[in-house]
């Protein structure tokens, strides 16, 4: 576990961290590259795209279900003895609830940052107040994702688990673009070393167009997160085995994969537009009149 003070500081700066050739493509021989035929590699891209569709559909179902849930009522935290006994904690909880009710995510973030700046942070803060703050942040989705990182410094397993769940909700939010998703993923991987969580987070590469996916992969290998780098290296063909023109066997091949992906968009503007509609989030949907 990273020191709590380091996590809190990181939460404050994550917004900053989150903040072509003209030659014709060469068609490989029917025998393929690395033991895979062209047809097999094209099939891999089709499978990856279908997987992305399934991931996005599951996200839609989850978000539709979340939209039907009532806005979090943080009043339950007032029944906690530690919260009740502290005028300071009671007042802050009331302010967070008011910001939540007003749909003011910026105010909510400012109040959570105020909580994280308290001398009692993290484990002198009642768990009930931690969980209420996480619930408020979770309501606003990816807008409040960086502040969730600070809660990973808690020694309370329920607080830690709630924070991870909220972070995953933000990462898989279909309203954000793949570029935003990439920044969020890379920010999370600065602190997450748990193999199960890293594995789930890496799966979000499937929700990125080839260029963004390649750039993200390159940055993961540069991130210093050896767990993420090792796991991506072991599954690299799963995420980058879709282009029949380049065999990706290691991180050293991602530059060539990125170059070919850029060339494909340059040669086929319709493909670029299609992927922008598919991976561009709500902004792309608004711009193109409702395309997915």
mmCIF file of C-alpha atoms in Angstrom:
data_model
loop_
_atom_site.group_PDB
_atom_site.id
_atom_site.type_symbol
_atom_site.label_atom_id
_atom_site.label_comp_id
_atom_site.label_asym_id
_atom_site.label_seq_id
_atom_site.Cartn_x
_atom_site.Cartn_y
_atom_site.Cartn_z
ATOM 1 C CA UNK A 1 0.000 0.000 0.000
ATOM 2 C CA UNK A 2 1.348 3.390 -0.948
ATOM 3 C CA UNK A 3 1.702 5.773 1.971
ATOM 4 C CA UNK A 4 -1.527 7.639 2.709
ATOM 5 C CA UNK A 5 0.114 11.024 2.363
ATOM 6 C CA UNK A 6 1.431 10.127 -1.073
ATOM 7 C CA UNK A 7 -1.959 8.930 -2.194
ATOM 8 C CA UNK A 8 -3.643 12.098 -1.022
ATOM 9 C CA UNK A 9 -1.100 14.243 -2.830
ATOM 10 C CA UNK A 10 -1.498 12.148 -5.955
ATOM 11 C CA UNK A 11 -5.257 12.602 -5.870
ATOM 12 C CA UNK A 12 -4.696 16.340 -5.985
ATOM 13 C CA UNK A 13 -2.506 16.244 -9.080
ATOM 14 C CA UNK A 14 -4.174 13.513 -11.123
ATOM 15 C CA UNK A 15 -6.150 16.013 -13.191
ATOM 16 C CA UNK A 16 -2.787 17.204 -14.518
ATOM 17 C CA UNK A 17 -1.717 13.657 -15.257
ATOM 18 C CA UNK A 18 -5.065 12.780 -16.829
ATOM 19 C CA UNK A 19 -4.697 16.658 -17.850
ATOM 20 C CA UNK A 20 1.809 9.911 -41.864
ATOM 21 C CA UNK A 21 3.405 7.787 -44.356
ATOM 22 C CA UNK A 22 2.051 8.054 -47.958
ATOM 23 C CA UNK A 23 3.157 4.598 -49.167
ATOM 24 C CA UNK A 24 0.516 1.953 -49.821
ATOM 25 C CA UNK A 25 0.171 -0.788 -47.195
ATOM 26 C CA UNK A 26 2.019 -3.986 -48.010
ATOM 27 C CA UNK A 27 -0.248 -7.003 -47.990
ATOM 28 C CA UNK A 28 1.436 -9.918 -46.168
ATOM 29 C CA UNK A 29 1.699 -13.312 -47.758
ATOM 30 C CA UNK A 30 -1.162 -15.822 -47.300
ATOM 31 C CA UNK A 31 1.033 -17.688 -44.831
ATOM 32 C CA UNK A 32 0.735 -14.673 -42.583
ATOM 33 C CA UNK A 33 3.051 -13.344 -39.919
ATOM 34 C CA UNK A 34 4.058 -15.170 -36.799
ATOM 35 C CA UNK A 35 2.015 -18.257 -37.693
ATOM 36 C CA UNK A 36 -1.258 -16.370 -38.277
ATOM 37 C CA UNK A 37 -2.856 -15.990 -41.673
ATOM 38 C CA UNK A 38 -4.260 -12.674 -42.817
ATOM 39 C CA UNK A 39 -7.762 -14.081 -42.449
ATOM 40 C CA UNK A 40 -7.030 -15.160 -38.877
ATOM 41 C CA UNK A 41 -5.696 -11.749 -37.932
ATOM 42 C CA UNK A 42 -8.651 -9.987 -39.517
ATOM 43 C CA UNK A 43 -10.839 -12.362 -37.578
ATOM 44 C CA UNK A 44 -9.011 -11.280 -34.425
ATOM 45 C CA UNK A 45 -9.880 -7.650 -35.138
ATOM 46 C CA UNK A 46 -13.532 -8.571 -35.702
ATOM 47 C CA UNK A 47 -13.537 -10.486 -32.427
ATOM 48 C CA UNK A 48 -11.923 -7.542 -30.607
ATOM 49 C CA UNK A 49 -14.511 -5.142 -32.006
ATOM 50 C CA UNK A 50 -17.349 -7.478 -30.975
ATOM 51 C CA UNK A 51 -15.822 -7.707 -27.508
ATOM 52 C CA UNK A 52 -15.759 -3.927 -27.331
ATOM 53 C CA UNK A 53 -19.434 -3.813 -28.281
ATOM 54 C CA UNK A 54 -20.268 -6.298 -25.519
ATOM 55 C CA UNK A 55 -18.289 -4.301 -22.969
ATOM 56 C CA UNK A 56 -20.077 -1.117 -23.980
ATOM 57 C CA UNK A 57 -23.481 -2.800 -23.849
ATOM 58 C CA UNK A 58 -22.814 -4.086 -20.344
ATOM 59 C CA UNK A 59 -21.798 -0.568 -19.380
ATOM 60 C CA UNK A 60 -25.043 0.793 -20.833
ATOM 61 C CA UNK A 61 -27.096 -1.688 -18.836
ATOM 62 C CA UNK A 62 -25.214 -0.834 -15.648
ATOM 63 C CA UNK A 63 -25.520 2.899 -16.220
ATOM 64 C CA UNK A 64 -29.225 2.637 -17.086
ATOM 65 C CA UNK A 65 -29.736 0.725 -13.860
ATOM 66 C CA UNK A 66 -27.742 3.345 -11.946
ATOM 67 C CA UNK A 67 -29.838 6.116 -13.471
ATOM 68 C CA UNK A 68 -32.950 4.505 -12.032
ATOM 69 C CA UNK A 69 -31.498 4.522 -8.538
ATOM 70 C CA UNK A 70 -32.302 7.478 -6.302
ATOM 71 C CA UNK A 71 -29.656 10.068 -5.624
ATOM 72 C CA UNK A 72 -27.531 8.920 -2.650
ATOM 73 C CA UNK A 73 -28.949 9.923 0.713
ATOM 74 C CA UNK A 74 -25.988 10.534 2.991
ATOM 75 C CA UNK A 75 -28.146 11.071 6.060
ATOM 76 C CA UNK A 76 -27.516 7.480 7.148
ATOM 77 C CA UNK A 77 -23.969 8.471 7.984
ATOM 78 C CA UNK A 78 -25.351 10.771 10.677
ATOM 79 C CA UNK A 79 -26.361 7.707 12.667
ATOM 80 C CA UNK A 80 -22.708 6.808 13.060
ATOM 81 C CA UNK A 81 -21.584 7.594 16.601
ATOM 82 C CA UNK A 82 -18.255 9.114 15.534
ATOM 83 C CA UNK A 83 -19.969 11.443 13.069
ATOM 84 C CA UNK A 84 -22.692 12.425 15.542
ATOM 85 C CA UNK A 85 -20.118 13.358 18.173
ATOM 86 C CA UNK A 86 -18.204 15.728 15.869
ATOM 87 C CA UNK A 87 -19.784 19.061 14.852
ATOM 88 C CA UNK A 88 -17.048 19.385 12.228
ATOM 89 C CA UNK A 89 -17.858 16.060 10.591
ATOM 90 C CA UNK A 90 -21.614 16.653 10.782
ATOM 91 C CA UNK A 91 -21.283 20.044 9.127
ATOM 92 C CA UNK A 92 -19.090 18.717 6.335
ATOM 93 C CA UNK A 93 -21.462 15.836 5.676
ATOM 94 C CA UNK A 94 -24.374 18.279 5.422
ATOM 95 C CA UNK A 95 -22.408 20.393 2.930
ATOM 96 C CA UNK A 96 -21.608 17.355 0.769
ATOM 97 C CA UNK A 97 -25.274 16.335 0.765
ATOM 98 C CA UNK A 98 -26.306 19.860 -0.244
ATOM 99 C CA UNK A 99 -23.797 19.904 -3.115
ATOM 100 C CA UNK A 100 -25.002 16.479 -4.218
ATOM 101 C CA UNK A 101 -28.646 17.561 -4.145
ATOM 102 C CA UNK A 102 -27.731 20.650 -6.186
ATOM 103 C CA UNK A 103 -25.975 18.459 -8.772
ATOM 104 C CA UNK A 104 -22.833 20.510 -8.182
ATOM 105 C CA UNK A 105 -19.923 18.190 -8.847
ATOM 106 C CA UNK A 106 -17.284 20.941 -8.531
ATOM 107 C CA UNK A 107 -18.518 21.829 -5.054
ATOM 108 C CA UNK A 108 -18.612 18.148 -4.127
ATOM 109 C CA UNK A 109 -15.002 17.729 -5.254
ATOM 110 C CA UNK A 110 -13.931 20.811 -3.271
ATOM 111 C CA UNK A 111 -15.613 19.449 -0.127
ATOM 112 C CA UNK A 112 -14.008 16.029 -0.515
ATOM 113 C CA UNK A 113 -10.629 17.710 -0.970
ATOM 114 C CA UNK A 114 -11.341 19.630 2.236
ATOM 115 C CA UNK A 115 -12.020 16.289 3.947
ATOM 116 C CA UNK A 116 -8.757 14.862 2.613
ATOM 117 C CA UNK A 117 -6.839 17.887 3.876
ATOM 118 C CA UNK A 118 -7.986 17.381 7.479
ATOM 119 C CA UNK A 119 -5.404 16.447 10.097
ATOM 120 C CA UNK A 120 -7.418 13.302 10.843
ATOM 121 C CA UNK A 121 -7.061 11.991 7.288
ATOM 122 C CA UNK A 122 -7.303 9.162 6.507
ATOM 123 C CA UNK A 123 -7.921 6.819 9.422
ATOM 124 C CA UNK A 124 -8.996 9.451 11.909
ATOM 125 C CA UNK A 125 -12.007 10.071 9.671
ATOM 126 C CA UNK A 126 -15.041 7.889 10.498
ATOM 127 C CA UNK A 127 -15.553 5.120 7.956
ATOM 128 C CA UNK A 128 -19.165 6.232 7.548
ATOM 129 C CA UNK A 129 -17.997 9.651 6.367
ATOM 130 C CA UNK A 130 -15.500 8.063 3.977
ATOM 131 C CA UNK A 131 -18.233 5.917 2.456
ATOM 132 C CA UNK A 132 -20.658 8.848 2.179
ATOM 133 C CA UNK A 133 -18.043 10.927 0.356
ATOM 134 C CA UNK A 134 -17.277 8.049 -2.020
ATOM 135 C CA UNK A 135 -20.997 7.611 -2.745
ATOM 136 C CA UNK A 136 -21.255 11.307 -3.588
ATOM 137 C CA UNK A 137 -18.238 11.175 -5.913
ATOM 138 C CA UNK A 138 -19.516 8.004 -7.564
ATOM 139 C CA UNK A 139 -22.800 9.718 -8.430
ATOM 140 C CA UNK A 140 -20.952 12.179 -10.679
ATOM 141 C CA UNK A 141 -19.002 9.509 -12.578
ATOM 142 C CA UNK A 142 -15.680 10.215 -14.260
ATOM 143 C CA UNK A 143 -15.711 13.937 -13.390
ATOM 144 C CA UNK A 144 -14.671 13.138 -9.825
ATOM 145 C CA UNK A 145 -12.427 10.137 -10.481
ATOM 146 C CA UNK A 146 -9.072 11.575 -9.271
ATOM 147 C CA UNK A 147 -10.418 12.311 -5.792
ATOM 148 C CA UNK A 148 -11.275 8.643 -5.351
ATOM 149 C CA UNK A 149 -7.584 7.717 -5.370
ATOM 150 C CA UNK A 150 -7.033 9.278 -1.956
ATOM 151 C CA UNK A 151 -9.457 6.827 -0.351
ATOM 152 C CA UNK A 152 -7.135 3.942 -1.187
ATOM 153 C CA UNK A 153 -5.031 5.077 1.773
ATOM 154 C CA UNK A 154 -7.720 3.917 4.207
ATOM 155 C CA UNK A 155 -7.019 0.822 6.270
ATOM 156 C CA UNK A 156 -10.748 0.020 6.304
ATOM 157 C CA UNK A 157 -11.364 -2.756 3.763
ATOM 158 C CA UNK A 158 -14.905 -1.593 3.024
ATOM 159 C CA UNK A 159 -13.759 1.961 2.309
ATOM 160 C CA UNK A 160 -10.964 0.627 0.105
ATOM 161 C CA UNK A 161 -13.394 -1.644 -1.755
ATOM 162 C CA UNK A 162 -15.965 1.107 -2.251
ATOM 163 C CA UNK A 163 -13.280 3.362 -3.686
ATOM 164 C CA UNK A 164 -12.110 0.694 -6.151
ATOM 165 C CA UNK A 165 -15.684 -0.002 -7.268
ATOM 166 C CA UNK A 166 -16.291 3.699 -7.856
ATOM 167 C CA UNK A 167 -13.018 4.018 -9.753
ATOM 168 C CA UNK A 168 -14.017 1.168 -12.068
ATOM 169 C CA UNK A 169 -17.424 2.755 -12.663
ATOM 170 C CA UNK A 170 -15.672 5.951 -13.725
ATOM 171 C CA UNK A 171 -13.215 4.110 -15.973
ATOM 172 C CA UNK A 172 -15.944 2.202 -17.824
ATOM 173 C CA UNK A 173 -18.228 5.227 -18.200
ATOM 174 C CA UNK A 174 -19.417 5.109 -21.823
ATOM 175 C CA UNK A 175 -20.073 8.835 -21.887
ATOM 176 C CA UNK A 176 -16.329 9.610 -21.953
ATOM 177 C CA UNK A 177 -14.067 9.398 -24.985
ATOM 178 C CA UNK A 178 -11.348 6.795 -25.354
ATOM 179 C CA UNK A 179 -8.758 9.550 -24.915
ATOM 180 C CA UNK A 180 -10.300 10.470 -21.562
ATOM 181 C CA UNK A 181 -10.478 6.786 -20.657
ATOM 182 C CA UNK A 182 -6.799 6.428 -21.487
ATOM 183 C CA UNK A 183 -5.811 9.344 -19.241
ATOM 184 C CA UNK A 184 -7.913 7.929 -16.431
ATOM 185 C CA UNK A 185 -6.448 4.433 -16.827
ATOM 186 C CA UNK A 186 -2.886 5.727 -16.828
ATOM 187 C CA UNK A 187 -3.625 7.841 -13.764
ATOM 188 C CA UNK A 188 -5.011 4.841 -11.896
ATOM 189 C CA UNK A 189 -2.060 2.671 -12.856
ATOM 190 C CA UNK A 190 0.222 5.108 -11.071
ATOM 191 C CA UNK A 191 -1.076 3.673 -7.797
ATOM 192 C CA UNK A 192 -2.861 0.355 -8.475
ATOM 193 C CA UNK A 193 -0.697 -2.757 -8.213
ATOM 194 C CA UNK A 194 -3.317 -5.382 -7.351
ATOM 195 C CA UNK A 195 -3.227 -7.959 -10.167
ATOM 196 C CA UNK A 196 -6.979 -8.569 -10.258
ATOM 197 C CA UNK A 197 -7.758 -4.851 -10.495
ATOM 198 C CA UNK A 198 -5.015 -4.240 -13.055
ATOM 199 C CA UNK A 199 -6.387 -7.072 -15.185
ATOM 200 C CA UNK A 200 -9.881 -5.588 -15.145
ATOM 201 C CA UNK A 201 -8.562 -2.110 -15.871
ATOM 202 C CA UNK A 202 -6.447 -3.297 -18.801
ATOM 203 C CA UNK A 203 -9.572 -4.781 -20.342
ATOM 204 C CA UNK A 204 -10.701 -1.198 -20.974
ATOM 205 C CA UNK A 205 -8.123 -1.114 -23.778
ATOM 206 C CA UNK A 206 -10.868 -2.834 -25.759
ATOM 207 C CA UNK A 207 -12.858 0.395 -25.485
ATOM 208 C CA UNK A 208 -10.237 2.420 -27.348
ATOM 209 C CA UNK A 209 -9.637 2.889 -31.071
ATOM 210 C CA UNK A 210 -6.366 1.366 -32.370
ATOM 211 C CA UNK A 211 -4.354 4.609 -32.250
ATOM 212 C CA UNK A 212 -5.387 5.493 -28.697
ATOM 213 C CA UNK A 213 -4.978 1.862 -27.615
ATOM 214 C CA UNK A 214 -1.427 1.770 -28.974
ATOM 215 C CA UNK A 215 -0.482 5.105 -27.384
ATOM 216 C CA UNK A 216 -1.900 3.884 -24.080
ATOM 217 C CA UNK A 217 -0.006 0.605 -24.318
ATOM 218 C CA UNK A 218 3.245 2.460 -24.962
ATOM 219 C CA UNK A 219 2.604 4.695 -21.955
ATOM 220 C CA UNK A 220 1.804 1.697 -19.730
ATOM 221 C CA UNK A 221 5.216 0.230 -20.492
ATOM 222 C CA UNK A 222 6.779 3.591 -19.610
ATOM 223 C CA UNK A 223 4.679 4.059 -16.465
ATOM 224 C CA UNK A 224 6.909 2.225 -14.012
ATOM 225 C CA UNK A 225 4.020 -0.061 -13.017
ATOM 226 C CA UNK A 226 5.759 -3.409 -13.411
ATOM 227 C CA UNK A 227 2.577 -5.359 -12.617
ATOM 228 C CA UNK A 228 0.651 -3.664 -15.424
ATOM 229 C CA UNK A 229 3.604 -3.921 -17.812
ATOM 230 C CA UNK A 230 4.035 -7.635 -17.142
ATOM 231 C CA UNK A 231 0.339 -8.402 -17.491
ATOM 232 C CA UNK A 232 0.053 -6.406 -20.712
ATOM 233 C CA UNK A 233 3.177 -8.080 -22.074
ATOM 234 C CA UNK A 234 1.660 -11.510 -21.383
ATOM 235 C CA UNK A 235 -1.596 -10.615 -23.172
ATOM 236 C CA UNK A 236 -0.241 -8.222 -25.793
ATOM 237 C CA UNK A 237 -1.578 -10.221 -28.743
ATOM 238 C CA UNK A 238 -5.055 -10.082 -27.206
ATOM 239 C CA UNK A 239 -5.084 -6.302 -27.498
ATOM 240 C CA UNK A 240 -2.877 -5.765 -30.541
ATOM 241 C CA UNK A 241 -3.350 -8.892 -32.645
ATOM 242 C CA UNK A 242 -5.872 -7.315 -35.019
ATOM 243 C CA UNK A 243 -3.663 -5.715 -37.684
ATOM 244 C CA UNK A 244 -2.580 -8.104 -40.472
ATOM 245 C CA UNK A 245 0.331 -5.833 -41.397
ATOM 246 C CA UNK A 246 2.249 -5.958 -38.138
ATOM 247 C CA UNK A 247 3.014 -8.699 -35.639
ATOM 248 C CA UNK A 248 3.002 -7.366 -32.074
ATOM 249 C CA UNK A 249 5.046 -9.684 -29.910
ATOM 250 C CA UNK A 250 6.411 -7.161 -27.420
ATOM 251 C CA UNK A 251 6.286 -3.508 -26.472
ATOM 252 C CA UNK A 252 8.957 -2.846 -29.101
ATOM 253 C CA UNK A 253 6.383 -3.521 -31.830
ATOM 254 C CA UNK A 254 3.785 -1.012 -30.623
ATOM 255 C CA UNK A 255 5.380 1.903 -32.452
ATOM 256 C CA UNK A 256 4.929 0.103 -35.781
ATOM 257 C CA UNK A 257 1.368 -0.854 -34.841
ATOM 258 C CA UNK A 258 0.600 2.802 -34.052
ATOM 259 C CA UNK A 259 2.109 3.943 -37.349
ATOM 260 C CA UNK A 260 -0.031 1.489 -39.318
ATOM 261 C CA UNK A 261 -3.180 2.489 -37.418
ATOM 262 C CA UNK A 262 -2.566 6.146 -38.240
ATOM 263 C CA UNK A 263 -1.950 5.289 -41.885
ATOM 264 C CA UNK A 264 -5.245 3.395 -41.996
ATOM 265 C CA UNK A 265 -7.165 6.441 -40.790
ATOM 266 C CA UNK A 266 -5.345 8.688 -43.238
ATOM 267 C CA UNK A 267 -6.121 6.353 -46.135
ATOM 268 C CA UNK A 268 -9.761 5.820 -45.104
ATOM 269 C CA UNK A 269 -11.433 8.910 -43.582
ATOM 270 C CA UNK A 270 -14.700 6.983 -43.304
ATOM 271 C CA UNK A 271 -12.989 4.520 -40.977
ATOM 272 C CA UNK A 272 -11.650 7.405 -38.901
ATOM 273 C CA UNK A 273 -15.137 8.933 -38.684
ATOM 274 C CA UNK A 274 -16.686 5.597 -37.767
ATOM 275 C CA UNK A 275 -14.221 4.996 -34.959
ATOM 276 C CA UNK A 276 -14.655 8.550 -33.715
ATOM 277 C CA UNK A 277 -18.405 7.957 -33.488
ATOM 278 C CA UNK A 278 -17.895 4.629 -31.758
ATOM 279 C CA UNK A 279 -15.149 5.591 -29.314
ATOM 280 C CA UNK A 280 -15.583 9.356 -29.004
ATOM 281 C CA UNK A 281 -18.056 9.373 -26.110
ATOM 282 C CA UNK A 282 -20.938 11.801 -25.694
ATOM 283 C CA UNK A 283 -19.147 14.643 -27.472
ATOM 284 C CA UNK A 284 -18.868 12.581 -30.655
ATOM 285 C CA UNK A 285 -22.510 11.514 -30.336
ATOM 286 C CA UNK A 286 -23.631 15.121 -29.970
ATOM 287 C CA UNK A 287 -21.537 16.278 -32.897
ATOM 288 C CA UNK A 288 -22.729 13.696 -35.385
ATOM 289 C CA UNK A 289 -26.402 13.849 -34.595
ATOM 290 C CA UNK A 290 -26.679 10.701 -32.558
ATOM 291 C CA UNK A 291 -24.230 8.244 -34.097
ATOM 292 C CA UNK A 292 -22.907 5.673 -31.713
#
